[in-house]
Amino acid sequence: MINVLDLGIFADHWGESSSRSSRSSDSDTPAGCALDMNYATSYYDDEISSKDIDSTVIAEKGAEIVAAVVAQNVTNLDTYQLLITFDPDRMMFIEAYEDSPDGEVQNFLKKNSGETLGFQAVEQIPGTINIANALAGRDTGKAPDGSGIIAFLKFKILDNASNNWLKFHSVNYLNSDGVDRTPDSLMDAVVNPMSCDDDLVGTVSLKDAILILQTLTGLEQGTGISDINGDGIIGIADVVSILRAVVCENM
């Protein structure tokens, strides 16, 4: 395992001599880490929870996706380091961001107005990303508690096969006293292609859109795969997805 303290800026960080407050971390409180494939809905619970964690995303070959890494139920978080793995033949890592690419979501480590030493995310070997970050100084008043996004990862999808996984290999949290914590709960994520064939006849057609509309009005029970866009709701957005697929097939 790659140790965060072996990385230059973090070794310097923990070599500092500075005063520490008396605030302590409850090491008996479970912590977690999750991959969220839709950070637009990020009203996370402070404790470990699947609320607003979308562990599945629908994406076709050539599409670019952004996965958010969510620290859950942390206490006095000062430093984090994690390894995330994927199949490099099926997914290509493009880049990583400390804050969201659209500038709307700030890194959780900055929650209490703290400054970071320098976010790092490197694909050191194909299919493995090493991510690390730390607060400048060791001020427990700046170290956040609760849950929030600690990294954003951008990928390009390389095939249309199912079960294209993003998985945690290891995660470590350190508090302001240098106490190392390994999360008790890890939630991986998966990318699947769109399945628009709602009538299960092997082709995507307007019949699939009609079947979903009938499901919405209660005329049909549906097939169980009517949630085309993977948002957890069977609705008009799924009909729109099918219509787009029909148009693409006939172009």
XYZ file of N, CA and C in Angstrom:
753
model
N 0.841 -1.205 0.000
C 0.000 0.000 0.000
C 0.874 1.252 0.000
N 0.461 2.260 -0.779
C 1.183 3.524 -0.819
C 0.798 4.344 0.396
N 1.764 4.764 1.163
C 1.492 5.525 2.385
C 1.508 7.008 2.070
N 0.446 7.713 2.451
C 0.365 9.143 2.187
C 1.541 9.896 2.788
N 2.082 9.413 3.881
C 3.171 10.124 4.538
C 4.483 9.997 3.780
N 4.525 9.122 2.768
C 5.713 9.012 1.940
C 5.740 10.077 0.848
N 4.613 10.764 0.618
C 4.553 11.806 -0.382
C 5.124 13.093 0.207
N 5.912 13.813 -0.592
C 6.709 14.919 -0.090
C 5.995 15.938 0.757
N 4.931 16.566 0.242
C 4.289 17.648 0.990
C 3.659 17.146 2.272
N 3.248 15.883 2.284
C 2.596 15.350 3.466
C 3.620 14.955 4.524
N 4.779 14.512 4.089
C 5.852 14.236 5.041
C 6.272 15.528 5.731
N 6.374 16.615 4.950
C 6.704 17.911 5.539
C 5.603 18.361 6.498
N 4.373 18.118 6.111
C 3.224 18.522 6.931
C 3.291 17.887 8.306
N 3.569 16.606 8.376
C 3.584 15.918 9.662
C 4.911 16.076 10.390
N 5.884 16.725 9.722
C 7.129 17.027 10.404
C 7.109 18.373 11.092
N 6.004 19.117 10.874
C 5.894 20.436 11.487
C 5.785 20.327 13.002
N 6.225 21.363 13.682
C 5.979 21.448 15.126
C 5.041 22.617 15.350
N 3.830 22.325 15.782
C 2.849 23.380 16.022
C 1.941 22.948 17.148
N 1.308 23.954 17.763
C 0.426 23.640 18.885
C -0.842 22.978 18.390
N -1.433 22.149 19.244
C -2.666 21.460 18.903
C -3.701 21.771 19.972
N -4.936 21.871 19.553
C -5.993 22.116 20.532
C -6.344 20.811 21.224
N -7.218 20.897 22.221
C -7.572 19.719 22.994
C -8.688 18.912 22.349
N -9.238 19.400 21.230
C -10.301 18.659 20.576
C -9.791 17.310 20.106
N -10.545 16.266 20.317
C -10.092 14.926 19.958
C -11.070 14.267 19.014
N -10.629 13.159 18.403
C -11.461 12.395 17.492
C -12.008 11.173 18.189
N -13.273 10.864 17.930
C -13.886 9.664 18.488
C -13.574 8.497 17.566
N -12.538 7.724 17.902
C -12.099 6.634 17.042
C -13.087 5.485 17.020
N -14.059 5.493 17.941
C -15.054 4.428 17.969
C -16.227 4.709 17.029
N -16.287 5.910 16.483
C -17.373 6.260 15.573
C -17.053 5.768 14.170
N -17.915 4.950 13.563
C -17.630 4.428 12.221
C -17.532 5.550 11.193
N -16.589 5.421 10.271
C -16.457 6.348 9.159
C -16.601 5.563 7.864
N -16.872 6.270 6.776
C -17.053 5.592 5.507
C -16.546 6.415 4.344
N -16.609 5.819 3.151
C -16.255 6.516 1.923
C -17.102 5.918 0.798
N -17.622 6.769 -0.071
C -18.529 6.312 -1.125
C -18.224 7.028 -2.433
N -18.563 6.377 -3.536
C -18.482 6.982 -4.858
C -19.889 7.372 -5.295
N -20.060 8.648 -5.621
C -21.357 9.177 -6.032
C -21.266 9.597 -7.495
N -22.088 8.988 -8.342
C -22.030 9.252 -9.774
C -22.944 10.405 -10.202
N -23.559 11.078 -9.242
C -24.386 12.252 -9.543
C -24.274 13.245 -8.394
N -23.230 14.064 -8.415
C -22.993 14.966 -7.286
C -23.931 16.174 -7.297
N -24.780 16.289 -8.323
C -25.759 17.381 -8.340
C -26.744 17.248 -7.184
N -26.970 16.017 -6.743
C -27.788 15.775 -5.546
C -26.847 15.337 -4.437
N -26.392 16.280 -3.651
C -25.349 15.978 -2.665
C -25.720 16.474 -1.271
N -26.974 16.249 -0.894
C -27.409 16.614 0.458
C -27.217 15.395 1.366
N -25.945 15.100 1.622
C -25.600 13.869 2.327
C -25.916 13.950 3.818
N -26.235 12.786 4.388
C -26.319 12.685 5.840
C -24.916 12.792 6.427
N -24.811 13.322 7.639
C -23.505 13.403 8.290
C -22.972 12.024 8.658
N -23.876 11.090 8.930
C -23.440 9.733 9.254
C -23.329 8.907 7.971
N -22.917 7.637 8.096
C -22.833 6.745 6.948
C -24.243 6.447 6.457
N -24.507 6.749 5.192
C -25.850 6.599 4.642
C -25.760 6.548 3.123
N -26.767 5.945 2.496
C -26.837 5.918 1.036
C -27.665 7.082 0.488
N -28.106 7.994 1.365
C -28.897 9.132 0.909
C -28.113 9.975 -0.097
N -28.708 10.200 -1.259
C -28.122 10.998 -2.342
C -26.831 10.402 -2.890
N -26.540 9.154 -2.583
C -25.392 8.457 -3.172
C -25.902 7.635 -4.351
N -25.572 8.049 -5.564
C -25.949 7.298 -6.763
C -24.776 6.412 -7.158
N -24.877 5.141 -6.847
C -23.764 4.221 -7.089
C -23.782 3.628 -8.491
N -24.811 3.947 -9.282
C -24.913 3.471 -10.663
C -25.166 4.652 -11.581
N -24.511 4.636 -12.750
C -24.764 5.667 -13.746
C -24.910 4.988 -15.105
N -25.787 5.539 -15.938
C -25.979 5.044 -17.295
C -25.130 5.891 -18.232
N -24.222 5.253 -18.972
C -23.344 5.988 -19.888
C -22.948 5.081 -21.045
N -22.910 5.649 -22.232
C -22.554 4.904 -23.433
C -21.072 5.088 -23.765
N -20.568 4.246 -24.654
C -19.188 4.345 -25.128
C -18.925 5.748 -25.664
N -17.805 6.329 -25.235
C -17.439 7.671 -25.658
C -17.892 8.765 -24.718
N -18.802 8.439 -23.811
C -19.298 9.444 -22.866
C -18.255 9.739 -21.795
N -18.278 10.962 -21.285
C -17.424 11.343 -20.163
C -18.287 11.486 -18.915
N -17.799 10.952 -17.812
C -18.547 10.988 -16.554
C -17.656 11.562 -15.456
N -18.280 12.074 -14.414
C -17.551 12.567 -13.244
C -18.055 11.832 -12.010
N -17.140 11.205 -11.295
C -17.465 10.514 -10.043
C -16.980 11.363 -8.876
N -17.835 11.523 -7.879
C -17.463 12.257 -6.670
C -17.104 11.268 -5.568
N -16.003 11.530 -4.875
C -15.591 10.706 -3.739
C -16.106 11.379 -2.471
N -16.913 10.654 -1.707
C -17.593 11.235 -0.549
C -17.059 10.634 0.749
N -16.452 11.465 1.593
C -16.087 11.037 2.947
C -17.348 11.066 3.796
N -17.544 10.025 4.605
C -18.768 9.920 5.395
C -18.463 9.782 6.886
N -19.172 10.582 7.672
C -19.119 10.502 9.135
C -17.690 10.603 9.683
N -16.918 11.535 9.138
C -15.551 11.725 9.623
C -15.545 12.717 10.783
N -14.503 12.645 11.587
C -14.330 13.563 12.710
C -12.936 14.166 12.651
N -12.868 15.513 12.649
C -11.576 16.185 12.715
C -10.676 15.762 11.551
N -11.230 15.764 10.326
C -10.476 15.296 9.155
C -9.425 16.324 8.746
N -8.178 15.895 8.730
C -7.061 16.767 8.368
C -6.407 16.334 7.063
N -6.295 15.035 6.845
C -5.580 14.474 5.695
C -6.312 13.226 5.214
N -6.319 13.025 3.906
C -6.864 11.768 3.387
C -6.018 11.265 2.226
N -6.008 9.961 2.088
C -5.320 9.305 0.975
C -6.107 8.066 0.596
N -6.318 7.882 -0.700
C -7.069 6.714 -1.140
C -6.595 6.239 -2.499
N -6.799 4.959 -2.736
C -6.526 4.343 -4.027
C -7.845 3.851 -4.601
N -8.121 4.234 -5.848
C -9.320 3.785 -6.553
C -8.889 3.036 -7.804
N -9.516 1.887 -8.039
C -9.141 1.052 -9.175
C -10.280 0.958 -10.187
N -9.892 0.691 -11.442
C -10.845 0.508 -12.537
C -10.150 -0.288 -13.632
N -10.911 -0.755 -14.612
C -10.352 -1.506 -15.736
C -9.933 -0.517 -16.819
N -8.631 -0.329 -17.052
C -8.186 0.672 -18.025
C -8.533 0.322 -19.467
N -8.947 -0.928 -19.717
C -9.397 -1.304 -21.055
C -10.848 -0.894 -21.299
N -11.555 -0.535 -20.223
C -12.972 -0.209 -20.339
C -13.285 1.239 -19.968
N -12.346 1.877 -19.292
C -12.559 3.242 -18.806
C -11.216 3.967 -18.803
N -11.202 5.215 -19.226
C -9.961 5.997 -19.259
C -10.061 7.152 -18.269
N -9.077 7.245 -17.374
C -9.012 8.364 -16.439
C -8.526 9.594 -17.183
N -9.295 10.680 -17.098
C -8.947 11.916 -17.800
C -8.243 12.895 -16.870
N -8.910 13.269 -15.783
C -8.307 14.186 -14.823
C -9.114 14.183 -13.533
N -8.563 14.840 -12.523
C -9.232 14.932 -11.224
C -9.284 16.394 -10.798
N -10.220 16.692 -9.904
C -10.426 18.058 -9.441
C -10.567 18.070 -7.920
N -10.003 19.086 -7.299
C -10.198 19.265 -5.858
C -11.613 19.768 -5.574
N -12.064 20.745 -6.354
C -13.428 21.254 -6.294
C -14.146 20.824 -7.572
N -15.464 20.923 -7.596
C -16.212 20.436 -8.753
C -15.830 21.209 -10.017
N -15.847 20.539 -11.183
C -15.464 21.198 -12.437
C -16.304 22.430 -12.756
N -17.567 22.434 -12.308
C -18.430 23.586 -12.580
C -18.282 24.694 -11.543
N -17.435 24.459 -10.529
C -17.192 25.468 -9.511
C -18.292 25.613 -8.479
N -19.283 24.726 -8.516
C -20.427 24.841 -7.615
C -20.199 24.181 -6.256
N -19.322 23.175 -6.209
C -19.126 22.413 -4.972
C -17.665 22.509 -4.538
N -17.443 22.997 -3.332
C -16.098 23.113 -2.779
C -15.705 21.829 -2.061
N -14.413 21.517 -2.100
C -13.912 20.338 -1.406
C -14.267 20.390 0.078
N -14.738 19.263 0.595
C -15.186 19.163 1.985
C -14.094 19.554 2.971
N -12.833 19.325 2.609
C -11.727 19.647 3.511
C -11.664 21.149 3.810
N -12.255 21.965 2.940
C -12.251 23.419 3.113
C -13.506 23.933 3.826
N -14.304 23.028 4.350
C -15.606 23.383 4.935
C -15.504 24.471 5.989
N -14.459 24.417 6.820
C -14.296 25.386 7.910
C -13.286 26.472 7.558
N -13.246 26.829 6.263
C -12.372 27.897 5.750
C -10.895 27.545 5.827
N -10.583 26.257 5.874
C -9.186 25.841 5.869
C -8.586 25.880 4.474
N -7.260 26.004 4.404
C -6.540 25.958 3.136
C -5.838 24.613 3.013
N -5.749 24.100 1.788
C -5.127 22.794 1.572
C -3.698 22.947 1.067
N -2.895 21.918 1.325
C -1.498 21.933 0.900
C -1.353 21.745 -0.599
N -2.269 21.034 -1.207
C -2.165 20.761 -2.635
C -2.769 19.415 -2.980
N -3.912 19.442 -3.639
C -4.616 18.225 -4.033
C -3.793 17.458 -5.059
N -3.686 16.148 -4.863
C -2.948 15.296 -5.794
C -3.816 14.114 -6.203
N -3.813 13.794 -7.500
C -4.498 12.604 -8.012
C -3.709 12.112 -9.215
N -3.047 10.978 -9.052
C -2.123 10.480 -10.064
C -2.443 9.025 -10.386
N -2.522 8.714 -11.678
C -2.653 7.320 -12.099
C -1.240 6.745 -12.202
N -0.733 6.237 -11.086
C 0.652 5.789 -11.014
C 0.886 4.522 -11.814
N -0.101 3.652 -11.845
C -0.084 2.485 -12.716
C -1.435 2.436 -13.411
N -1.526 1.864 -14.622
C -2.805 1.840 -15.324
C -3.910 1.205 -14.479
N -4.998 1.932 -14.324
C -6.139 1.405 -13.596
C -6.127 1.656 -12.105
N -5.152 2.413 -11.594
C -5.100 2.726 -10.163
C -4.777 4.206 -9.974
N -5.676 4.922 -9.303
C -5.484 6.352 -9.052
C -5.163 6.564 -7.581
N -4.068 7.264 -7.313
C -3.662 7.610 -5.953
C -4.075 9.059 -5.687
N -4.934 9.256 -4.704
C -5.481 10.582 -4.396
C -5.083 10.976 -2.982
N -4.622 12.211 -2.803
C -4.231 12.667 -1.468
C -4.448 14.171 -1.339
N -4.714 14.595 -0.114
C -4.894 16.014 0.177
C -4.764 16.214 1.678
N -4.415 17.430 2.093
C -4.268 17.722 3.522
C -4.480 19.207 3.763
N -4.922 19.528 4.966
C -5.029 20.917 5.382
C -3.653 21.477 5.707
N -3.455 22.760 5.432
C -2.227 23.425 5.842
C -2.272 23.655 7.352
N -1.165 23.377 8.019
C -1.135 23.502 9.469
C -1.881 22.363 10.127
N -2.019 22.456 11.447
C -2.739 21.407 12.168
C -3.713 22.063 13.148
N -4.637 22.820 12.599
C -5.634 23.530 13.393
C -6.914 22.707 13.419
N -7.242 22.133 14.566
C -8.439 21.300 14.644
C -9.711 22.097 14.393
N -9.646 23.408 14.575
C -10.810 24.233 14.285
C -11.132 24.290 12.802
N -10.136 24.004 11.965
C -10.341 23.994 10.517
C -10.711 22.609 9.997
N -10.445 21.569 10.765
C -10.682 20.194 10.322
C -12.170 19.858 10.435
N -12.815 19.459 9.331
C -14.270 19.289 9.336
C -14.750 17.968 9.925
N -15.999 17.979 10.354
C -16.725 16.783 10.789
C -17.897 16.556 9.829
N -18.348 15.300 9.753
C -19.542 15.002 8.972
C -19.228 14.301 7.671
N -19.936 14.692 6.610
C -19.801 14.044 5.304
C -19.697 15.095 4.207
N -18.928 14.787 3.164
C -18.792 15.704 2.043
C -17.839 15.172 0.998
N -17.803 15.843 -0.142
C -17.001 15.392 -1.284
C -15.549 15.825 -1.120
N -14.634 14.864 -1.289
C -13.205 15.142 -1.124
C -12.419 15.036 -2.431
N -13.066 14.624 -3.525
C -12.395 14.564 -4.825
C -13.432 14.357 -5.919
N -13.104 14.848 -7.110
C -13.925 14.639 -8.301
C -13.045 13.994 -9.367
N -13.504 12.899 -9.962
C -12.715 12.142 -10.930
C -13.459 12.064 -12.258
N -12.777 12.424 -13.333
C -13.399 12.420 -14.663
C -12.867 11.253 -15.485
N -13.788 10.506 -16.115
C -13.430 9.340 -16.915
C -14.121 9.398 -18.275
N -13.555 8.650 -19.232
C -14.201 8.417 -20.523
C -14.521 6.935 -20.631
N -15.754 6.602 -21.036
C -16.184 5.217 -21.154
C -15.720 4.658 -22.498
N -15.131 3.457 -22.481
C -14.512 2.884 -23.676
C -15.295 1.742 -24.299
N -16.358 1.257 -23.638
C -17.158 0.189 -24.237
C -18.615 0.315 -23.815
N -19.443 -0.560 -24.375
C -20.868 -0.553 -24.045
C -21.284 -1.800 -23.281
N -20.341 -2.446 -22.608
C -20.658 -3.626 -21.806
C -21.108 -3.194 -20.410
N -21.828 -4.093 -19.747
C -22.327 -3.810 -18.404
C -21.250 -4.007 -17.343
N -21.541 -3.527 -16.145
C -20.699 -3.761 -14.959
C -19.273 -3.240 -15.129
N -19.175 -1.961 -15.458
C -17.887 -1.278 -15.570
C -17.634 -0.594 -14.220
N -16.831 -1.223 -13.379
C -16.742 -0.856 -11.958
C -15.652 0.167 -11.654
N -15.969 1.035 -10.698
C -14.987 1.853 -9.982
C -14.975 1.345 -8.551
N -13.794 0.980 -8.040
C -13.738 0.367 -6.716
C -12.652 0.999 -5.851
N -12.920 1.043 -4.557
C -11.908 1.461 -3.594
C -10.938 0.309 -3.354
N -9.653 0.613 -3.430
C -8.632 -0.359 -3.035
C -8.256 -0.145 -1.577
N -8.098 1.120 -1.206
C -7.796 1.458 0.192
C -8.149 2.917 0.438
N -8.485 3.226 1.691
C -8.804 4.595 2.109
C -8.228 4.815 3.497
N -7.575 5.956 3.696
C -7.055 6.318 5.016
C -7.387 7.772 5.328
N -7.885 7.992 6.530
C -8.125 9.335 7.047
C -7.174 9.583 8.210
N -6.658 10.813 8.317
C -5.854 11.208 9.462
C -6.477 12.446 10.088
N -6.496 12.487 11.434
C -7.002 13.681 12.099
C -5.852 14.632 12.415
N -6.144 15.723 13.099
C -5.134 16.752 13.358
C -4.032 16.302 14.302
N -4.255 15.199 15.001
C -3.228 14.640 15.876
C -2.425 13.541 15.193
N -2.677 13.327 13.903
C -1.950 12.305 13.170
C -2.457 10.902 13.393
N -3.656 10.775 13.952
C -4.234 9.448 14.186
C -4.837 8.934 12.884
N -4.386 7.744 12.465
C -4.798 7.143 11.203
C -6.105 6.380 11.386
N -7.039 6.558 10.460
C -8.328 5.884 10.524
C -8.611 5.198 9.206
N -9.008 3.932 9.224
C -9.459 3.213 8.042
C -10.982 3.130 8.080
N -11.676 3.614 7.054
C -13.143 3.598 7.078
C -13.720 2.195 7.235
N -14.853 2.126 7.924
C -15.532 0.850 8.141
C -16.425 0.479 6.965
N -16.856 1.480 6.187
C -17.798 1.248 5.094
C -17.268 1.868 3.809
N -17.243 1.078 2.729
C -16.824 1.555 1.417
C -17.916 1.221 0.403
N -18.363 2.217 -0.363
C -19.400 2.014 -1.378
C -18.811 2.266 -2.762
N -18.650 1.189 -3.546
C -18.132 1.296 -4.905
C -19.227 1.791 -5.853
N -18.876 1.952 -7.138
C -19.849 2.423 -8.129
C -19.667 1.657 -9.431
N -20.713 1.678 -10.268
C -20.675 0.926 -11.523
C -21.300 1.754 -12.640
N -20.747 1.584 -13.842
C -21.268 2.228 -15.047
C -21.913 1.157 -15.916
N -23.132 1.399 -16.360
C -23.836 0.481 -17.251
C -24.321 1.229 -18.482
N -24.441 0.542 -19.633
C -24.965 1.199 -20.834
C -26.472 1.379 -20.741
N -27.005 2.235 -21.583
C -28.446 2.456 -21.614
C -29.164 1.217 -22.137
N -30.259 0.853 -21.490
C -31.115 -0.235 -21.958
C -32.485 0.350 -22.249
N -32.762 0.600 -23.549
C -34.010 1.266 -23.928
C -35.085 0.294 -24.396
N -34.746 -0.989 -24.473
C -35.687 -1.965 -25.018
C -36.697 -2.372 -23.955
N -37.653 -1.499 -23.662
C -38.569 -1.739 -22.552
C -39.596 -2.830 -22.843
N -39.874 -3.098 -24.127
C -40.809 -4.175 -24.420
C -40.096 -5.504 -24.655
N -38.766 -5.514 -24.474
C -37.961 -6.741 -24.467
C -38.048 -7.526 -25.770
N -38.096 -6.819 -26.918
C -38.134 -7.530 -28.195
C -36.802 -7.454 -28.925
N -35.819 -6.816 -28.320
C -34.485 -6.806 -28.899
C -34.138 -5.565 -29.681
N -35.090 -4.661 -29.878
C -34.810 -3.412 -30.577
C -35.446 -2.250 -29.827
N -34.861 -1.079 -29.994
C -35.410 0.135 -29.389
C -36.357 0.787 -30.386
N -37.583 1.054 -29.964
C -38.565 1.639 -30.869
C -39.510 2.538 -30.091
N -40.430 3.180 -30.831
C -41.421 4.028 -30.183
C -42.334 3.230 -29.264
N -42.448 1.919 -29.493
C -43.258 1.083 -28.608
C -42.739 1.141 -27.171
N -41.403 1.249 -27.031
C -40.814 1.316 -25.691
C -41.228 2.604 -24.981
N -41.252 3.710 -25.731
C -41.692 4.980 -25.148
C -43.164 4.910 -24.762
N -43.984 4.293 -25.624
C -45.417 4.164 -25.335
C -45.639 3.317 -24.091
N -44.850 2.231 -23.946
C -45.002 1.356 -22.787
C -44.715 2.107 -21.493
N -43.704 2.961 -21.499
C -43.398 3.738 -20.294
C -44.529 4.718 -19.992
N -45.075 5.353 -21.032
C -46.196 6.270 -20.815
C -47.399 5.523 -20.247
N -47.618 4.303 -20.722
C -48.715 3.497 -20.184
C -48.448 3.110 -18.735
N -47.171 2.859 -18.417
C -46.802 2.554 -17.030
C -47.094 3.745 -16.125
N -46.786 4.946 -16.617
C -47.022 6.155 -15.829
C -48.508 6.378 -15.555
N -49.359 5.983 -16.505
C -50.798 6.197 -16.337
C -51.487 5.018 -15.671
N -50.711 3.967 -15.359
C -51.281 2.815 -14.677
C -51.885 1.781 -15.593
N -51.761 1.959 -16.909
C -52.336 0.996 -17.851
C -51.477 -0.254 -17.984
N -50.194 -0.121 -17.694
C -49.282 -1.256 -17.771
C -48.455 -1.299 -16.505
N -48.015 -2.518 -16.139
C -47.197 -2.673 -14.932
C -45.744 -2.311 -15.190
N -45.300 -2.434 -16.436
C -43.899 -2.172 -16.742
C -43.063 -3.421 -16.602
N -41.823 -3.356 -17.084
C -40.957 -4.537 -17.109
C -39.916 -4.543 -16.014
N -39.817 -3.454 -15.264
C -38.784 -3.390 -14.235
C -37.512 -2.737 -14.703
N -37.413 -2.462 -16.031
C -36.222 -1.775 -16.535
C -36.613 -0.445 -17.170
N -37.755 0.078 -16.766
C -38.260 1.306 -17.377
C -37.493 2.546 -16.958
N -36.693 2.455 -15.908
C -35.906 3.606 -15.451
C -34.676 3.728 -16.337
N -34.869 4.260 -17.535
C -33.842 4.254 -18.572
C -32.620 5.069 -18.185
N -32.838 6.244 -17.617
C -31.707 7.128 -17.321
C -31.095 6.896 -15.948
N -31.622 5.913 -15.209
C -30.996 5.519 -13.953
C -31.109 6.519 -12.833
N -32.135 7.392 -12.869
C -32.261 8.402 -11.815
C -33.167 7.958 -10.675
N -33.621 6.701 -10.730
C -34.461 6.186 -9.660
C -35.933 6.514 -9.817
N -36.290 7.187 -10.918
C -37.680 7.589 -11.155
C -38.078 7.194 -12.574
N -39.223 6.539 -12.723
C -39.759 6.253 -14.047
C -40.629 7.437 -14.448
N -40.215 8.161 -15.494
C -40.933 9.377 -15.842
C -40.697 9.809 -17.270
N -41.086 11.039 -17.554
C -40.979 11.583 -18.904
C -39.529 11.610 -19.378
N -38.592 11.821 -18.456
C -37.173 11.852 -18.840
C -36.755 10.541 -19.488
N -37.345 9.421 -19.040
C -37.026 8.126 -19.639
C -37.588 8.027 -21.057
N -38.774 8.596 -21.268
C -39.352 8.632 -22.610
C -38.458 9.439 -23.541
N -37.971 10.573 -23.059
C -37.076 11.414 -23.858
C -35.810 10.648 -24.222
N -35.268 9.876 -23.272
C -34.065 9.084 -23.541
C -34.316 8.086 -24.663
N -35.488 7.444 -24.650
C -35.823 6.484 -25.703
C -35.966 7.185 -27.049
N -36.646 8.310 -27.073
C -36.820 9.040 -28.326
C -35.475 9.447 -28.916
N -34.556 9.841 -28.054
C -33.212 10.175 -28.540
C -32.538 8.957 -29.137
N -32.688 7.796 -28.463
C -32.077 6.565 -28.956
C -32.668 6.167 -30.299
N -33.988 6.329 -30.465
C -34.645 6.004 -31.732
C -34.119 6.898 -32.842
N -33.981 8.182 -32.538
C -33.455 9.123 -33.531
C -32.044 8.733 -33.945
N -31.203 8.373 -32.952
C -29.817 7.996 -33.246
C -29.758 6.751 -34.120
N -30.637 5.787 -33.846
C -30.631 4.545 -34.615
C -31.056 4.762 -36.060
N -31.800 5.828 -36.308
C -32.332 6.066 -37.652
C -31.606 7.183 -38.388
N -30.503 7.648 -37.811
C -29.732 8.703 -38.477
C -28.837 8.110 -39.560
